[in-house]
Structure formats: structure tokens, C-alpha cells
Amino acid sequence: MKVLVTGGYGFIGSHVSDRFHKEGYDVYIIDDVSSGSKRNIQFSHKGYVLSINDPKCEEVFRSNKFDAVIHLAAQTGDAAAMESPPQDTESNVLGLSNMLTLASRYGVRKFIFASSAAVYGISEDAPLLETAPLSPRSLYGINKMIGETYCAKWKEIYGLDTVCFRMSNVYGPRQGNKGQGGVVSIFMNQLMKGNGITVYGDGNQTRDFIYVEDVADAIFRASYSPISGVYNLSAGKESSINGLIDELQILQGGAVSINYASAREGDAYRLVLDNSRIMHDLDWAPKYSLQEGLHRTCNWKSDKQGEQSEQPSVSRKNSPLRKKLNRLLPYAENLIAFAALALIDSPLESTEFAGLDLKLIYIIVMGILYGSRQSMLAVMLSVLLFIQEKLDNGRDLLSLLYDTTLFFQMALYLFIGLVVGYSVEHRINKLNRAERQLAQAGEKYTFLYEVYEDTRSVKDELQEQIRTTEDSFGKINAVTRELESLEPEKIFLEAVGVVEKIMRTDQVSIYTVNKSKQYLRLAAHSSGAFLAAARSLKVDEHPHIKSLLEGKRLYVNKELVPGLPLLAAPVLSGEEVVAVVSVHTVEFSRFTQYYQNLFKTVVDLISSSLSRAHAYVEAAGDRRYIDGADGRILRREAFKSILDSKQAASERFGVDYVLLSTGMRNASAELAEIIHTSLRETDYLGLGEDGELLILLSNSNQKDAQFVMDRLSEKGVHLHEGVESFYV
């Protein structure tokens, strides 16, 4: 099974990912690593460094059939939300909307959203129920409240099964100094460093602290449970800030100074959530007390030698000074080129190159190298140099203002500068756009190729499973061909072998159900050394069988109660339960959800074969039973087929049967009625080779046979054991 965890590299997300991995799920993660770290995940998984708003997320959903999506990616913390409201809304609302859309579009079964106790705002009530009014006092809380509305509407409109958990103050290993529960991490870091602690308020304000592994456990349980809607997820216990500090000081073995400052505006004085609803509906309870959770967190921090700064050092290449120098470099090179021009331009007039205007070359070169900005600077400097040269030749400034040559030269320089600068800048911009598009295409290609490789590896794995594994579809099909019979008794006989081969166990039993649904009769069982199957079971004495018959669904012995089968499933003929197939023992490592699903599939195949056989028996009644006996006496061919099945079951599985003879060859309807009322539903009355009336007692020994003989003797029908020949 596959689960997608958004924000899976973060504090809570990494613990949730760990839990699903330990339960055998294939874990996929979408995280932009803005606050999390890949180092938080130490197991094999598939991660995508993406924003939850990125269009590439659709490729992740399209390429993988997720069973559940755990949406934990969010911008956390009120301060960050107020600093950048658009960014907070984009992450916490638009990102959620994108995930909900993709989950409903690609058939996700369960969507779990991490909400917050911040939706309640400041309330005088404690503890707070889910029905308490919502009055968030922060943008973070407002966006979480909006997120809950989105989840409710997606369930209403699109049928997506959603669960919203309003989490209290979560704490534990891998936590940073941000978010609603960051106070634990902050205080613990200060204590480890021996620094003083600042408390905003008198310290008697209370909070509801829940350990992160308890949160992960609740989320995992919710992923496969039928619950939906909004639930408080908390420890359900009030703890004061002063009490928290005392516990931390005991753990650290020292004391630090505590500075009490004014309470922050908008902080609730009491905040504790009522968790009774989730405890009842999810059969969940927090495992760790505050003392235990703090102890585990403290040990983790000690192992890590305190929280170390993960901020990357600013490289010299990307330092602000280096960036400023890079911006000034073109101006410096332009001035150096102009200085060189000024040195050689005047002496050049006395040579044979006197007619060559180096200023035009200078302007063209600057425009080609740096674009219009530097070409305009070169134009201005060239005009100043031209005026200076004229003044050096004895011209005065006033006469130059009336000289058309000056204006012509200025116009020429400006025209050249504009044309060259614009052309080069246009080309540079075009190249930059092309490079950006190429880079984006390259990123998209790399991402799609990565998704393609993942999909192909899964496809190859499935193909290999189909070809080689013992429980592949191909082998299941080959084994279940043994059930292609139109005789119910043969199907029961072969069903034991089919279940043994596919489920890889030698502890299988099959019981038929009588019409009154009060008794089960053993029809067949494995010859395993440890299986001692009872011949009959009274339904009222076995609650698991009664529940199975009433609910017509798979029974799983999750508590591993001794004496009960590990798995049992009903065999249906139409809508009626006609038999029960049970697996009694299996290797514990293989007792998984997949194994249970496989067993249910096999029993469904048996049900299908049995329904087909019963339909045939009903349709062929006139060919199976002799006329004039009200369908009670089987013809020789039908009776022999059933007897052959009983003989085979006796040889293969040790299931007893007894064949009795009436010594009569003329069977009347009255005789058939007398005998039939003394037999069980699993017994048969039919004709032998020479027309003698025979009785076949299923799953019976000599003691059972003697009881039937005595009972019929009282009614005037005398039986004896043994039949000399039957189609020999």
C-alpha cells in the first residue's frame, strides 16, 4: 500500500513517515525542504523536493495510486504568517486546495489534514470540545479554519473521505524552535546551554502538550479507519509553563534563572482540548505522559549534542560584497576603456589614421559587451572627450554651441549607441529567456524521467511477481482451475488443497452450514499434524462464527485468541452462507494485511465455483434424482460421484464416512421420507449398482453409524454395513 506524506521531511511529518514505513507501507514524500531536512528520514522511500503548489505534483499522483494522503506541509507559526500573509495563505490554503483536488481526481481513499488548536482562539472554556465556537486570533488559525472548510466541502461535493485533526502543542525529537509547540524545544535548548529562560506571563498559563509519536499513531490508525470529520488530537491534560520548566530542570539536573515578562497579546491563558471523541471513535489513547515524552526528547537532544545550526554558510561567491562588485565591474571596465581612448585619441590625429574616429569604435564595443546602459555612458563620455579636444585646439565653448559639427557628432554617437545597445540588449534578453525556458524544460524533463523510472521499476516488479511469486495472479489462476467442477462435494474436497497451496499452510478446515444456521459440519480439513478439527460446531457456542454468519465478512483473530482460527471467511452461494473456510496457523511474519486480502480473494473464488455448482445441481434435478421420491433419492451416477469424493477425502485428509445398505431395491416415496427424516443435511440417500438403496453418512464413524441404524430400526427400517461392489 502507498501513502503520500506532504511535509514528510519536517518534525511531525518525519515521525508519521516512520510509522507508516514500519507498518509496511511504501512511503512517498513531497516537501520543499524549507523547514524540514532529508536527514530526518533514514529508510528507503521516494521523495520529491517540490512545493505543494507546484504543477509537477500532478505527475506524482498520476504515476502512483495512493491509498492515503497525509497533508502536513504548511507554513507554521503566527509570527511568520503576519510577516508574509500572502505566503502563509498560499501554503496553508492554496496548497491544501491543490492536494485535495489531486487526491479526489486520482482516487485517494483517505485524506488527513493537520489542523490546529489555534482555530479556537481565546476561550474561557476548558477543556474545549470539537463543538466549541471557532474564533481564531491569528492568520495561521484563520487559514487552518478555512482548510477544515475545504476538507468538509471536498467530502460533500466529491466524496473524498477527509479527517481533520486539531492538534494541540506537539513536541518531541527533531523539533525546531518554531510552531505551536516550539516552547519545549526552546526551553530545552536554553537549559542545555545554561542560559536563562524568558516566560511571557506569570508561568501559570496552561497548555496541552502531546508527544509526536502519539500523533503519528493516531494519524496511522485514522488512515484505515472509517472515521471522518473534525477531531481534537491532544493528550487531554493541562500542564502549566512553570510545571514544564520544573520537569525540564529535573531532567537536565540543574537550575537556570527565569525571567518573567509581560504576557503577549492574543495568547490564551488556558488551552486544553477534550480528546474523548477520538479516543472513543478511533480506539486510541496517548501512550506517553509529559514526563516520559520530555525524557525521550531530552535523550535525543543529548545524543545530538543539542540542536545544531543548520543554516548554510554564505559562500564568498554569493556574498553581498561579491554581488555588489559584480554590478560595478562593467562601469569600471568602461572607465578604463575610456581612459585608454583618451590617451591615444589625440596623438592619433597627427598620424595617417587621423580620419579614424576611435570614439565610435569605443561606443560600439561597449554596446556589444554590456548593452544599452554602458553604450549610453560611452556616448556621454565620448561627447565630453570630443568637446575637450576642440577646446584644446583653441576653440572656445561659446563658439562650439553654434557649431553644427558638434551637434552632428553628438547625434551620430547617440544613434550608434542606441542602435548597438538596443540590438545587443534585445539579443541578450532573448537568449536569457531561451536559457530560462531551457532550464525549466530540463528540470521538467529530469522530474518526468525520474517519475518514469519509478513507474517502470514498479511495473517491472509487478510483472516479475506475476511470473514468479507463489501468490501471483497467474499461479492463483492455475491452482483455482482445480475448482472447475459441477459437483459441490468435489469443490469442497479440492478447496482444501487450493487454500493450502495459495496460503502456504497445512492447517485448513472447511465446515458446511446447515439450513437452520445452528450447526457447522466438518466437510474437509488438512492432514496437518497440529490440526484437530471438531466434527461439528454449535454456532451459539462460538461468537466469532455467529458474527461471521451474520455479517458475511472475513473474521481475523487479531488478538490471537488460542483455540480460534487466525482467519475465517464465509463461502457464499448467492446470498446464502453455505460453508466456512478457516486457516488455523501461519508463520507470524506472513500474517499481514496482504495475507488477509489474499485469503479473502481465494474464498471468493471458491464461492464463485460453488455457486455455479449449486446452480447446476438445481437445474439438473430431474437427471440426479429418481422419479417418484420427491427429490430425495439420487440416481446411481450422481450417488457414485459423491461417494468418490468422500473416498478421496478419506484418503487425502482422513475425513471419515460410512456407507450403509437398506437391502431394498424398490424404493418408495414413503420409505425415502422415513429414512430422510433421520439423516442430516450432509448425508445422502441413493441407488447402488444393482439398484439397492444405500445411505452415505458424511463425516461419520462407526459410533455415528450405529446411532442412525438404531434410530431407523425403531421405525421398521433395518440397515447393515458394507456394500460388496459399486461400479467395480
XYZ file of C-alpha atoms in Angstrom:
728
model
C 0.000 0.000 0.000
C 1.134 3.518 -0.750
C 0.914 6.655 1.364
C 1.890 10.205 0.415
C 3.106 12.462 3.242
C 3.360 16.145 2.360
C 5.900 17.841 4.598
C 7.353 14.407 5.294
C 10.858 15.735 5.993
C 9.583 18.004 8.773
C 9.161 17.475 12.501
C 5.764 15.760 12.614
C 5.942 14.510 9.016
C 9.117 12.510 9.560
C 7.593 10.675 12.536
C 4.414 9.952 10.578
C 6.519 8.652 7.675
C 8.467 6.429 10.083
C 5.243 4.927 11.418
C 3.817 4.092 8.003
C 7.149 2.586 6.924
C 7.218 0.328 9.998
C 3.704 -0.847 9.106
C 4.899 -1.993 5.667
C 3.645 0.916 3.556
C 5.510 2.356 0.581
C 6.157 5.950 1.686
C 6.242 8.885 -0.755
C 7.127 12.409 0.368
C 6.516 15.857 -1.130
C 8.460 18.582 0.701
C 10.126 21.811 -0.382
C 12.683 21.363 2.462
C 12.089 24.971 3.586
C 11.894 23.880 7.221
C 12.470 20.121 7.175
C 15.574 18.097 6.428
C 16.115 14.932 4.414
C 18.306 13.700 7.259
C 15.136 13.150 9.297
C 14.266 10.140 7.122
C 16.609 7.159 7.396
C 14.642 4.492 5.490
C 14.139 3.756 1.813
C 11.423 5.958 0.338
C 10.652 8.159 -2.650
C 10.938 11.890 -2.065
C 10.111 14.841 -4.301
C 11.550 18.260 -3.437
C 8.519 20.251 -4.568
C 6.177 22.896 -3.309
C 2.655 21.588 -2.769
C 1.532 24.239 -5.280
C 3.882 23.003 -7.987
C 2.098 21.664 -11.114
C 4.565 18.759 -11.081
C 2.681 17.330 -8.095
C 0.072 16.041 -10.529
C 2.677 13.790 -12.129
C 3.333 12.268 -8.704
C -0.374 11.483 -8.226
C -0.823 10.305 -11.819
C 2.074 7.863 -11.575
C 1.169 6.406 -8.170
C -2.090 5.027 -6.820
C -2.029 6.391 -3.269
C -4.225 4.769 -0.643
C -3.918 7.733 1.710
C -2.582 11.289 1.685
C -1.340 12.818 4.947
C -1.219 16.587 4.441
C 1.241 18.087 6.932
C 3.036 20.595 4.676
C 2.311 24.100 5.925
C 3.847 27.374 6.953
C 3.779 27.143 10.757
C 3.934 29.870 13.331
C 1.942 33.052 13.842
C 4.913 35.411 13.511
C 5.857 34.152 10.046
C 2.205 34.357 8.982
C 1.948 38.017 9.980
C 5.249 38.872 8.302
C 4.112 37.403 4.990
C 0.312 36.874 4.837
C 0.254 36.022 1.083
C 2.907 33.338 1.525
C 1.067 31.849 4.506
C -2.214 31.773 2.573
C -0.527 30.292 -0.490
C 0.934 27.435 1.529
C -1.856 26.758 4.006
C -4.883 27.318 1.753
C -3.919 27.139 -1.919
C -1.520 24.258 -1.288
C -4.229 22.339 0.553
C -6.687 23.025 -2.279
C -4.214 21.612 -4.794
C -3.678 18.448 -2.737
C -7.429 17.933 -2.244
C -8.051 18.362 -5.965
C -5.381 15.847 -6.927
C -6.479 13.385 -4.228
C -10.098 13.391 -5.436
C -9.048 13.288 -9.096
C -6.798 10.255 -8.672
C -8.949 8.157 -6.347
C -7.251 8.573 -2.961
C -9.218 6.657 -0.337
C -8.360 8.767 2.737
C -7.171 12.370 3.141
C -5.913 13.519 6.549
C -5.378 17.247 7.204
C -3.306 18.650 10.071
C -5.305 21.481 11.593
C -4.513 23.282 14.849
C -5.940 24.280 18.220
C -5.346 27.842 17.001
C -8.784 27.707 15.321
C -10.417 28.109 18.762
C -8.680 31.389 19.550
C -9.026 32.603 23.155
C -11.725 30.795 25.105
C -12.678 30.685 28.775
C -13.837 27.083 28.433
C -11.526 24.190 29.201
C -11.254 21.540 28.011
C -12.509 22.523 24.549
C -14.813 20.183 22.639
C -14.923 19.957 18.856
C -18.291 21.728 19.011
C -16.796 24.822 20.685
C -17.144 28.061 18.663
C -14.229 28.951 16.405
C -12.714 32.404 16.807
C -9.087 32.354 15.617
C -6.969 35.364 16.620
C -4.151 34.800 14.142
C -3.778 34.460 10.394
C -2.387 30.958 10.959
C -5.540 29.934 12.822
C -7.776 31.578 10.221
C -6.137 29.643 7.399
C -6.441 26.370 9.339
C -10.147 27.053 9.857
C -10.518 27.687 6.126
C -8.650 24.430 5.477
C -11.178 22.495 7.552
C -13.961 24.023 5.466
C -12.210 22.946 2.271
C -11.944 19.369 3.554
C -15.621 19.285 4.534
C -16.704 20.602 1.138
C -14.495 18.164 -0.765
C -16.166 15.316 1.126
C -19.609 16.770 0.447
C -19.081 17.572 -3.234
C -16.550 14.980 -4.416
C -16.979 12.181 -1.862
C -13.341 12.353 -0.696
C -13.088 10.832 2.789
C -11.369 13.519 4.884
C -10.277 13.754 8.522
C -9.105 16.999 10.168
C -7.035 16.770 13.357
C -6.938 19.884 15.544
C -3.570 19.306 17.174
C -2.580 20.793 20.494
C 1.059 21.601 21.360
C 3.079 18.821 19.703
C 6.637 18.249 20.952
C 9.372 15.660 20.602
C 12.623 14.785 18.797
C 13.542 16.658 15.581
C 11.543 19.725 16.607
C 12.869 23.181 15.850
C 12.158 26.401 17.693
C 9.077 27.310 15.673
C 5.437 26.384 15.662
C 2.821 25.972 18.342
C 4.781 23.520 20.485
C 8.238 25.024 19.984
C 8.323 26.230 23.584
C 9.502 22.773 24.719
C 12.400 22.787 22.279
C 13.298 26.408 23.090
C 13.323 25.846 26.848
C 15.280 22.607 26.497
C 17.942 24.297 24.359
C 18.280 27.148 26.839
C 18.696 24.726 29.717
C 21.330 22.695 27.857
C 23.301 25.898 27.219
C 22.863 27.120 30.789
C 21.124 30.296 29.612
C 18.207 31.994 31.330
C 14.595 31.354 30.301
C 12.126 34.088 29.449
C 8.493 33.382 30.254
C 5.821 35.667 28.843
C 3.260 35.934 31.626
C 3.232 34.582 35.160
C 4.001 30.988 34.071
C 0.730 29.641 35.402
C -0.837 29.651 31.954
C -1.549 26.105 30.798
C -1.103 24.184 27.580
C -1.942 20.695 26.312
C 1.339 19.012 25.289
C 1.201 15.820 23.185
C 4.193 13.699 22.231
C 4.829 13.457 18.493
C 4.761 9.631 18.344
C 1.245 9.662 19.818
C 0.244 11.998 16.989
C 1.814 9.655 14.410
C -0.038 6.692 15.923
C -3.406 8.466 15.720
C -2.802 9.506 12.109
C -1.854 5.957 11.125
C -4.940 4.488 12.785
C -7.166 7.077 11.104
C -5.759 6.223 7.668
C -7.563 2.863 7.587
C -10.493 3.572 9.935
C -13.992 4.673 8.851
C -13.869 7.929 10.860
C -14.240 11.297 9.130
C -14.777 14.916 10.096
C -13.011 17.010 12.738
C -11.281 15.626 15.840
C -9.196 17.116 18.642
C -5.820 15.393 18.780
C -4.276 16.044 22.171
C -3.112 14.491 25.419
C -6.173 15.967 27.128
C -4.142 17.143 30.154
C -3.338 20.671 31.327
C 0.283 21.466 32.096
C 1.470 24.875 33.293
C 4.540 26.545 31.850
C 6.106 26.653 35.312
C 5.433 22.942 35.706
C 7.048 22.300 32.313
C 10.167 24.218 33.359
C 10.352 22.258 36.633
C 10.213 18.950 34.746
C 12.935 20.105 32.350
C 15.193 21.244 35.171
C 14.805 17.859 36.856
C 15.770 16.099 33.628
C 18.745 18.399 32.998
C 19.932 18.176 36.596
C 20.343 21.907 37.076
C 18.546 25.212 37.515
C 18.615 28.398 35.478
C 17.301 31.873 36.050
C 13.734 32.539 34.915
C 12.752 35.988 33.679
C 9.031 36.759 33.683
C 7.989 39.288 31.040
C 4.632 40.785 30.119
C 2.177 38.378 28.529
C 1.966 38.600 24.753
C -1.220 39.988 23.308
C -3.502 37.308 21.881
C -2.055 34.413 23.922
C -4.675 32.209 25.588
C -4.242 31.737 29.348
C -5.715 28.218 29.354
C -5.655 25.920 26.333
C -6.544 22.244 26.686
C -8.525 20.114 24.259
C -11.039 17.388 25.045
C -9.837 14.195 23.306
C -12.654 11.873 24.407
C -14.213 11.736 20.932
C -11.100 10.478 19.162
C -10.346 8.049 21.977
C -13.798 6.517 21.551
C -14.131 6.574 17.756
C -10.558 5.573 16.931
C -9.879 3.287 19.910
C -6.783 5.401 20.568
C -5.181 6.813 23.680
C -1.938 8.779 24.178
C 0.815 6.385 25.181
C 3.361 8.829 26.592
C 2.939 11.064 29.643
C 4.566 14.507 29.625
C 7.408 13.215 31.816
C 8.079 10.245 29.508
C 7.904 12.372 26.378
C 10.265 15.010 27.782
C 12.683 12.279 28.864
C 12.762 10.778 25.351
C 13.163 14.218 23.784
C 15.957 15.142 26.175
C 17.813 11.908 25.407
C 17.535 12.612 21.694
C 18.911 16.118 22.093
C 21.751 14.833 24.244
C 22.646 12.273 21.580
C 22.671 15.044 19.006
C 24.715 17.273 21.370
C 21.998 19.859 21.311
C 20.342 21.399 18.362
C 22.953 22.492 15.899
C 22.522 25.308 13.467
C 21.615 24.031 10.021
C 21.888 27.397 8.290
C 24.310 27.106 5.363
C 27.274 29.419 5.459
C 27.243 32.189 2.870
C 29.854 31.355 0.260
C 32.265 34.017 -0.952
C 30.909 33.501 -4.422
C 27.402 34.524 -3.361
C 28.328 37.048 -0.688
C 26.657 40.516 -0.865
C 30.020 42.235 -1.372
C 30.826 39.980 -4.308
C 27.429 40.665 -5.887
C 27.950 44.436 -5.488
C 31.391 44.245 -7.067
C 29.956 42.285 -9.992
C 27.430 45.071 -10.603
C 30.155 47.759 -10.523
C 32.605 45.851 -12.741
C 31.098 46.968 -16.120
C 31.331 50.624 -15.055
C 34.958 50.167 -14.032
C 35.847 48.480 -17.329
C 34.017 51.204 -19.224
C 36.041 53.925 -17.459
C 39.294 52.041 -18.071
C 38.465 51.741 -21.794
C 37.628 55.459 -21.915
C 40.911 56.360 -20.230
C 42.782 54.316 -22.841
C 40.812 56.081 -25.588
C 41.649 59.495 -24.201
C 45.369 58.651 -24.147
C 45.626 57.504 -27.754
C 42.928 59.589 -29.475
C 44.777 62.954 -29.579
C 48.183 61.581 -30.707
C 46.361 59.621 -33.415
C 45.326 62.854 -35.192
C 48.912 63.518 -36.267
C 49.282 60.143 -37.958
C 47.950 58.607 -41.133
C 44.928 57.307 -39.135
C 43.773 60.853 -38.378
C 40.430 60.297 -40.107
C 39.573 57.269 -37.935
C 37.121 58.083 -35.099
C 38.059 55.780 -32.231
C 35.151 57.126 -30.176
C 32.669 55.355 -32.470
C 34.606 52.113 -32.077
C 34.619 52.616 -28.295
C 30.828 53.147 -28.230
C 30.200 50.106 -30.439
C 32.452 47.865 -28.309
C 30.779 48.948 -25.029
C 27.345 48.398 -26.547
C 28.260 44.930 -27.806
C 29.810 43.901 -24.485
C 27.332 45.336 -21.982
C 24.238 46.601 -23.778
C 22.452 49.939 -23.844
C 23.319 51.184 -20.346
C 27.070 51.107 -20.901
C 26.736 52.262 -24.518
C 24.867 55.412 -23.311
C 27.626 56.041 -20.750
C 30.167 55.627 -23.549
C 28.210 58.148 -25.682
C 28.256 60.724 -22.894
C 31.981 60.240 -22.244
C 32.778 60.390 -25.984
C 30.900 63.714 -26.352
C 32.834 65.158 -23.411
C 36.111 63.963 -24.956
C 35.142 65.496 -28.339
C 34.423 68.871 -26.683
C 37.663 68.702 -24.737
C 39.661 68.056 -27.903
C 38.040 71.076 -29.617
C 38.842 73.268 -26.652
C 42.449 72.035 -26.715
C 42.662 73.113 -30.384
C 41.828 76.748 -29.465
C 38.073 76.770 -29.860
C 36.057 78.486 -27.167
C 32.982 76.956 -25.578
C 30.572 79.638 -26.799
C 31.523 79.200 -30.444
C 31.113 75.459 -30.119
C 27.489 75.967 -29.168
C 26.876 77.457 -32.630
C 28.921 74.798 -34.431
C 26.724 72.314 -36.252
C 29.596 69.837 -36.320
C 29.262 69.328 -32.563
C 25.545 68.539 -32.787
C 26.103 66.252 -35.762
C 28.806 64.387 -33.878
C 26.619 64.081 -30.774
C 23.709 62.805 -32.886
C 25.977 60.287 -34.576
C 27.328 58.982 -31.269
C 23.827 58.788 -29.781
C 22.413 56.986 -32.812
C 25.221 54.434 -32.853
C 24.924 53.898 -29.100
C 21.175 53.435 -29.196
C 21.165 51.082 -32.202
C 24.022 48.909 -30.964
C 22.872 48.913 -27.320
C 19.251 48.112 -28.141
C 20.178 45.374 -30.622
C 22.593 43.717 -28.229
C 20.256 44.041 -25.237
C 17.363 42.610 -27.243
C 19.513 39.675 -28.225
C 20.737 39.187 -24.640
C 17.167 39.247 -23.295
C 16.096 36.768 -25.931
C 18.974 34.473 -25.040
C 18.189 34.787 -21.330
C 14.561 33.864 -21.971
C 15.648 30.907 -24.044
C 18.067 29.812 -21.324
C 15.361 30.077 -18.680
C 12.938 28.091 -20.830
C 15.637 25.516 -21.497
C 16.408 25.261 -17.791
C 12.711 24.856 -16.961
C 12.316 22.245 -19.684
C 15.395 20.482 -18.393
C 14.017 20.459 -14.848
C 10.664 19.176 -16.074
C 12.345 16.500 -18.195
C 14.514 15.413 -15.263
C 11.462 15.235 -12.988
C 9.327 13.358 -15.526
C 12.158 10.947 -16.282
C 12.551 10.321 -12.569
C 8.813 9.600 -12.270
C 9.014 7.409 -15.370
C 11.868 5.405 -13.866
C 9.889 4.913 -10.661
C 6.814 3.806 -12.591
C 8.829 1.447 -14.765
C 10.521 -0.139 -11.754
C 7.109 -0.744 -10.147
C 5.816 -2.187 -13.422
C 8.827 -4.499 -13.718
C 8.349 -5.590 -10.120
C 4.679 -6.395 -10.711
C 5.481 -8.295 -13.893
C 8.108 -10.296 -12.028
C 5.562 -11.039 -9.314
C 3.044 -12.235 -11.879
C 5.638 -14.541 -13.410
C 7.386 -15.959 -10.365
C 5.777 -15.408 -6.994
C 3.807 -18.121 -5.295
C 0.749 -15.904 -4.857
C 0.824 -14.256 -8.268
C -2.324 -13.917 -10.312
C -1.024 -16.411 -12.824
C -0.423 -19.096 -10.215
C -3.696 -18.367 -8.425
C -5.472 -18.897 -11.722
C -3.630 -22.173 -12.322
C -4.377 -23.506 -8.837
C -8.039 -22.495 -8.798
C -8.673 -24.419 -12.012
C -8.934 -27.393 -9.669
C -12.277 -25.930 -8.593
C -13.765 -26.298 -12.068
C -16.321 -28.915 -11.073
C -20.109 -29.018 -11.116
C -20.311 -31.270 -8.058
C -20.370 -29.368 -4.695
C -18.707 -32.267 -2.842
C -15.740 -32.227 -5.225
C -15.385 -28.472 -4.809
C -15.179 -28.839 -1.017
C -12.604 -31.595 -1.478
C -10.408 -29.585 -3.853
C -10.883 -26.338 -1.949
C -8.693 -27.557 0.901
C -5.785 -28.170 -1.456
C -6.324 -24.837 -3.201
C -6.219 -22.906 0.081
C -3.169 -24.875 1.237
C -1.202 -24.132 -1.930
C -2.031 -20.436 -2.182
C -1.914 -19.597 1.531
C 1.097 -21.875 2.102
C -0.260 -23.633 5.201
C -1.246 -27.178 6.153
C -3.837 -26.061 8.702
C -7.095 -25.562 6.768
C -10.633 -26.672 7.580
C -13.944 -26.351 5.758
C -17.288 -26.635 7.542
C -20.685 -26.722 5.870
C -23.545 -24.748 7.378
C -26.946 -26.364 7.910
C -30.087 -24.584 6.776
C -31.077 -23.538 10.294
C -27.663 -21.848 10.731
C -27.320 -23.553 14.132
C -24.607 -26.117 13.365
C -21.485 -26.437 11.237
C -20.420 -29.874 9.966
C -16.828 -30.694 9.056
C -16.645 -31.217 5.291
C -12.873 -31.411 4.785
C -9.655 -30.483 6.542
C -5.909 -30.583 6.105
C -3.933 -33.576 7.256
C -1.621 -31.226 9.196
C -0.244 -32.750 12.372
C -1.400 -29.885 14.585
C -4.988 -29.623 13.349
C -7.631 -31.362 15.415
C -10.837 -30.151 13.797
C -14.097 -30.845 15.610
C -16.686 -32.861 13.676
C -19.409 -30.314 14.367
C -19.665 -26.867 15.882
C -22.647 -25.273 17.566
C -22.916 -21.701 16.341
C -24.152 -20.246 19.644
C -21.035 -21.554 21.398
C -18.675 -19.750 19.013
C -19.220 -15.951 18.873
C -16.750 -15.491 16.025
C -18.734 -17.921 13.831
C -22.020 -16.270 14.746
C -20.610 -12.852 13.843
C -19.203 -14.229 10.590
C -22.530 -15.776 9.570
C -24.495 -12.651 10.406
C -22.102 -10.148 8.847
C -20.969 -12.381 5.947
C -17.492 -10.919 6.226
C -13.931 -12.013 6.945
C -13.022 -12.853 10.554
C -9.467 -12.017 11.674
C -8.180 -13.223 15.035
C -6.222 -10.020 15.752
C -5.978 -10.791 19.465
C -4.501 -14.241 18.669
C -7.007 -15.957 20.970
C -5.931 -19.608 21.456
C -8.282 -22.219 20.036
C -9.708 -19.931 17.360
C -8.607 -19.865 13.713
C -6.416 -16.984 12.599
C -8.643 -16.365 9.581
C -12.138 -17.494 8.666
C -14.304 -16.447 5.728
C -17.815 -17.356 4.564
C -18.404 -19.298 1.362
C -21.474 -17.857 -0.314
C -23.869 -19.431 -2.766
C -25.825 -16.474 -3.964
C -26.553 -14.519 -0.778
C -26.587 -17.586 1.500
C -23.628 -18.735 3.621
C -23.169 -22.422 2.860
C -19.718 -23.061 4.321
C -16.869 -21.549 6.325
C -13.206 -21.831 5.343
C -10.647 -21.390 8.135
C -6.860 -21.070 8.315
C -5.677 -22.103 11.777
C -1.942 -21.385 11.813
C 0.552 -19.487 9.694
C 4.014 -18.004 10.170
C 3.639 -14.806 12.184
C 5.772 -12.802 9.748
C 3.299 -13.596 6.971
C 0.184 -12.680 8.987
C -0.192 -9.310 7.242
C -2.956 -7.255 5.668
C -1.847 -8.568 2.273
C -2.182 -12.174 3.504
C -5.706 -11.451 4.761
C -6.713 -9.884 1.444
C -5.271 -12.851 -0.430
C -7.281 -15.276 1.720
C -10.476 -13.315 1.085
C -9.801 -13.432 -2.669
C -9.281 -17.214 -2.620
C -12.501 -17.808 -0.658
C -14.377 -15.568 -3.098
C -13.149 -17.801 -5.920
C -14.378 -20.872 -4.020
C -17.751 -19.155 -3.540
C -17.966 -18.466 -7.238
C -17.264 -22.102 -8.114
C -19.730 -23.370 -5.517
C -22.497 -21.037 -6.713
C -22.006 -22.375 -10.226
C -22.179 -25.971 -8.958
C -25.332 -25.347 -6.914
C -26.992 -23.723 -9.908
C -26.155 -26.800 -11.982
C -27.491 -29.201 -9.301
C -30.728 -27.257 -9.115
C -31.126 -27.125 -12.876
C -30.285 -30.833 -13.312
C -32.533 -32.107 -10.532
C -34.538 -34.386 -12.835
C -31.342 -36.095 -14.007
C -29.889 -36.506 -10.479
C -32.917 -37.835 -8.576
C -35.216 -40.741 -9.384
C -38.853 -40.069 -10.168
C -41.499 -40.536 -7.503
C -39.206 -39.968 -4.482
C -39.724 -36.215 -4.131
C -36.112 -35.499 -4.995
C -34.712 -37.476 -2.083
C -33.044 -40.484 -3.762
C -30.031 -39.890 -6.004
C -29.558 -41.825 -9.223
C -26.621 -44.192 -9.444
C -24.318 -41.851 -11.416
C -24.862 -38.878 -9.085
C -24.538 -41.020 -5.952
C -21.306 -42.594 -7.210
C -19.800 -39.157 -7.911
C -20.471 -38.059 -4.342
C -19.155 -41.351 -2.945
C -15.943 -40.976 -4.970
C -15.443 -37.523 -3.407
C -15.910 -38.950 0.084
C -13.421 -41.747 -0.605
C -10.874 -39.236 -1.888
C -11.398 -37.004 1.159
C -10.869 -40.015 3.413
C -7.630 -40.960 1.679
C -6.225 -37.429 1.456
C -7.474 -35.783 4.640
C -8.666 -38.624 6.876
C -12.299 -37.489 6.833
C -14.449 -40.489 7.861
C -17.597 -41.660 6.133
C -19.840 -44.746 6.424
C -21.838 -46.493 3.695
C -24.962 -48.337 4.837
C -27.282 -50.633 2.896
C -31.053 -50.987 3.316
C -31.107 -54.285 1.435
C -34.044 -52.944 -0.585
C -34.288 -52.463 -4.339
C -37.740 -50.986 -4.634
C -37.575 -47.545 -3.038
C -40.904 -45.881 -2.472
C -41.564 -42.250 -1.604
C -42.794 -43.321 1.855
C -39.565 -45.224 2.589
C -37.454 -42.330 1.338
C -39.361 -39.965 3.649
C -38.818 -42.199 6.719
C -35.083 -42.531 6.069
C -34.564 -38.919 5.076
C -36.026 -37.527 8.317
C -33.429 -39.460 10.296
C -30.440 -38.145 8.320
C -28.502 -34.921 8.495
C -28.384 -32.374 5.674
C -24.880 -33.533 4.796
C -25.909 -37.206 4.414
C -27.092 -38.759 1.125
C -29.624 -41.374 0.032
C -29.069 -43.022 -3.348
C -29.019 -46.126 -5.526
C -26.157 -48.594 -5.839
C -25.041 -50.539 -8.901
C -27.763 -53.174 -8.678
C -30.469 -50.705 -7.645
C -30.010 -51.311 -3.930
C -30.943 -48.305 -1.744
C -27.791 -47.012 0.043
C -27.141 -44.390 2.718
C -23.926 -42.308 2.771
C -23.132 -40.758 6.173
C -20.712 -37.868 5.770
C -18.066 -37.140 8.389
C -19.206 -40.103 10.495
C -17.599 -43.038 12.282
C -18.909 -46.416 13.436
C -20.484 -44.910 16.532
C -22.417 -42.380 14.450
C -23.493 -45.129 12.062
C -24.778 -47.315 14.900
C -26.874 -44.396 16.196
C -28.528 -43.991 12.766
C -29.087 -47.747 12.454
C -30.761 -47.922 15.885
C -32.925 -44.922 15.137
C -34.191 -46.322 11.829
C -34.640 -49.780 13.332
C -37.220 -48.304 15.674
C -39.110 -47.156 12.554
C -39.004 -50.592 10.969
C -36.077 -49.968 8.616
C -33.168 -52.355 9.197
C -29.726 -51.402 7.896
C -26.379 -53.153 7.675
C -22.859 -52.003 6.852
C -20.858 -52.995 3.843
C -21.505 -52.997 0.131
C -19.904 -55.720 -1.903
C -19.470 -53.786 -5.113
C -20.194 -50.383 -6.525
C -19.317 -49.966 -10.175
C -16.300 -52.215 -9.725
